[in-house]
Amino acid sequence: MPNQLPALPGDGGAPVLEKAPAKVAPPPRFTVWLLNDDFTPMEFVVIVLQKFFSMDREQATQVMLRVHREGRGVCGVYPRELAETKVEQVNGFSRVHQHPLQCVMEEA
Ligand code: TYC
């Protein structure tokens, strides 16, 4: 009985042109920052870092002090949508508590 299977590329027919694998750029990542101001209580910033960025109290205190001394500090690096969500959550929480604390993101 003759072979009933369809011809496969590379099985003796026309030469197959190997296609280079498509180079897919990794998705962009975004750094989420807290900015310093003169009014937000230090304790509130520590709570924000624990609540929204899963830091323990020690780590949160270190980041808060860095922001206080240097003007801004990194909360984390995330894909776009997660970074946007964090920024909205932090700014919403600060607004509700009537603190001027600002959270911003920029492409890493
Ligand atoms: N500078 C504020 C103060 O002295 C504390 C503070 C820290 C505010 C970090 C914002 O992101 C901030 N009370």
Short mmCIF file of C-alpha atoms and ligand atoms in Angstrom, two decimals:
data_model
loop_
_atom_site.label_atom_id
_atom_site.label_comp_id
_atom_site.label_asym_id
_atom_site.label_seq_id
_atom_site.Cartn_x
_atom_site.Cartn_y
_atom_site.Cartn_z
CA MET A 1 0.00 0.00 0.00
CA PRO A 2 1.44 3.45 -0.90
CA ASN A 3 2.29 5.87 1.86
CA GLN A 4 -0.94 7.83 2.55
CA LEU A 5 0.61 10.37 4.88
CA PRO A 6 0.86 13.97 3.66
CA ALA A 7 4.29 15.14 2.69
CA LEU A 8 6.17 16.76 5.54
CA PRO A 9 8.51 19.70 5.15
CA GLY A 10 12.05 18.52 4.82
CA ASP A 11 11.22 14.98 3.77
CA GLY A 12 12.75 15.21 0.34
CA GLY A 13 10.64 17.87 -1.34
CA ALA A 14 11.59 21.49 -1.81
CA PRO A 15 14.26 22.72 0.63
CA VAL A 16 12.79 24.21 3.77
CA LEU A 17 13.88 27.71 4.65
CA GLU A 18 14.48 27.74 8.36
CA LYS A 19 12.82 30.77 9.88
CA ALA A 20 14.74 32.58 12.55
CA PRO A 21 12.74 32.62 15.81
CA ALA A 22 10.83 35.89 16.17
CA LYS A 23 12.55 38.17 18.64
CA VAL A 24 9.87 39.21 21.10
CA ALA A 25 10.75 42.16 23.30
CA PRO A 26 10.17 41.47 27.00
CA PRO A 27 7.21 43.47 28.35
CA PRO A 28 8.22 46.84 29.78
CA ARG A 29 8.52 47.15 33.55
CA PHE A 30 7.73 50.15 35.68
CA THR A 31 9.32 51.48 38.82
CA VAL A 32 6.84 52.71 41.44
CA TRP A 33 8.17 55.60 43.54
CA LEU A 34 7.03 57.42 46.65
CA LEU A 35 7.78 61.15 46.77
CA ASN A 36 8.66 63.12 49.85
CA ASP A 37 6.54 65.98 51.19
CA ASP A 38 6.62 68.01 54.39
CA PHE A 39 3.24 66.99 55.79
CA THR A 40 2.54 63.25 55.55
CA PRO A 41 3.38 61.59 58.89
CA MET A 42 6.26 59.11 58.77
CA GLU A 43 4.05 56.48 60.39
CA PHE A 44 1.48 56.77 57.59
CA VAL A 45 4.18 56.18 54.95
CA VAL A 46 5.40 53.10 56.83
CA ILE A 47 1.82 51.76 56.90
CA VAL A 48 1.43 52.40 53.15
CA LEU A 49 4.63 50.51 52.34
CA GLN A 50 3.53 47.55 54.46
CA LYS A 51 -0.05 47.52 53.18
CA PHE A 52 0.50 47.97 49.42
CA PHE A 53 4.05 46.71 48.91
CA SER A 54 4.12 43.79 51.35
CA MET A 55 7.15 45.11 53.22
CA ASP A 56 7.83 44.22 56.83
CA ARG A 57 8.04 47.09 59.29
CA GLU A 58 11.83 47.29 59.19
CA GLN A 59 12.04 47.39 55.41
CA ALA A 60 9.15 49.89 55.23
CA THR A 61 10.90 52.15 57.75
CA GLN A 62 14.13 52.06 55.73
CA VAL A 63 12.35 52.98 52.50
CA MET A 64 10.37 55.75 54.24
CA LEU A 65 13.59 57.24 55.67
CA ARG A 66 15.24 57.08 52.24
CA VAL A 67 12.31 58.99 50.73
CA HIS A 68 12.43 61.50 53.59
CA ARG A 69 16.18 62.12 53.13
CA GLU A 70 16.59 61.77 49.37
CA GLY A 71 13.26 63.05 48.07
CA ARG A 72 12.02 59.80 46.58
CA GLY A 73 12.38 56.08 46.97
CA VAL A 74 11.54 52.86 45.14
CA CYS A 75 8.55 50.86 46.31
CA GLY A 76 8.90 48.14 43.69
CA VAL A 77 9.17 47.28 39.98
CA TYR A 78 6.12 45.78 38.21
CA PRO A 79 4.47 45.20 34.84
CA ARG A 80 2.48 48.22 33.63
CA GLU A 81 -0.99 47.27 34.88
CA LEU A 82 0.14 46.23 38.33
CA ALA A 83 2.21 49.42 38.67
CA GLU A 84 -0.84 51.49 37.66
CA THR A 85 -2.98 49.69 40.22
CA LYS A 86 -0.43 50.29 43.01
CA VAL A 87 -0.18 54.00 42.17
CA GLU A 88 -3.99 54.37 42.16
CA GLN A 89 -4.39 52.43 45.40
CA VAL A 90 -1.72 54.43 47.24
CA ASN A 91 -2.91 57.83 45.98
CA GLY A 92 -6.53 56.90 46.76
CA PHE A 93 -5.62 55.75 50.27
CA SER A 94 -3.59 58.95 50.89
CA ARG A 95 -6.45 61.14 49.61
CA VAL A 96 -9.02 59.38 51.82
CA HIS A 97 -6.74 60.00 54.81
CA GLN A 98 -6.15 63.59 53.69
CA HIS A 99 -2.39 63.28 53.31
CA PRO A 100 -0.57 64.77 50.32
CA LEU A 101 1.63 61.68 49.86
CA GLN A 102 2.31 61.04 46.15
CA CYS A 103 3.04 57.78 44.41
CA VAL A 104 4.24 57.83 40.78
CA MET A 105 5.54 55.35 38.21
CA GLU A 106 8.12 55.54 35.42
CA GLU A 107 9.38 53.00 32.92
CA ALA A 108 12.29 51.10 34.42
N1 TYC B 1 8.87 64.20 55.19
C1 TYC B 1 7.78 63.66 55.98
C2 TYC B 1 7.84 64.21 57.39
O1 TYC B 1 8.83 64.74 57.80
C3 TYC B 1 7.78 62.14 56.01
C4 TYC B 1 7.60 61.52 54.67
C5 TYC B 1 8.38 60.45 54.31
C6 TYC B 1 6.64 61.99 53.80
C7 TYC B 1 8.23 59.84 53.06
C8 TYC B 1 6.44 61.39 52.55
O2 TYC B 1 7.04 59.68 51.01
C9 TYC B 1 7.24 60.31 52.21
N2 TYC B 1 6.74 64.02 58.15
#
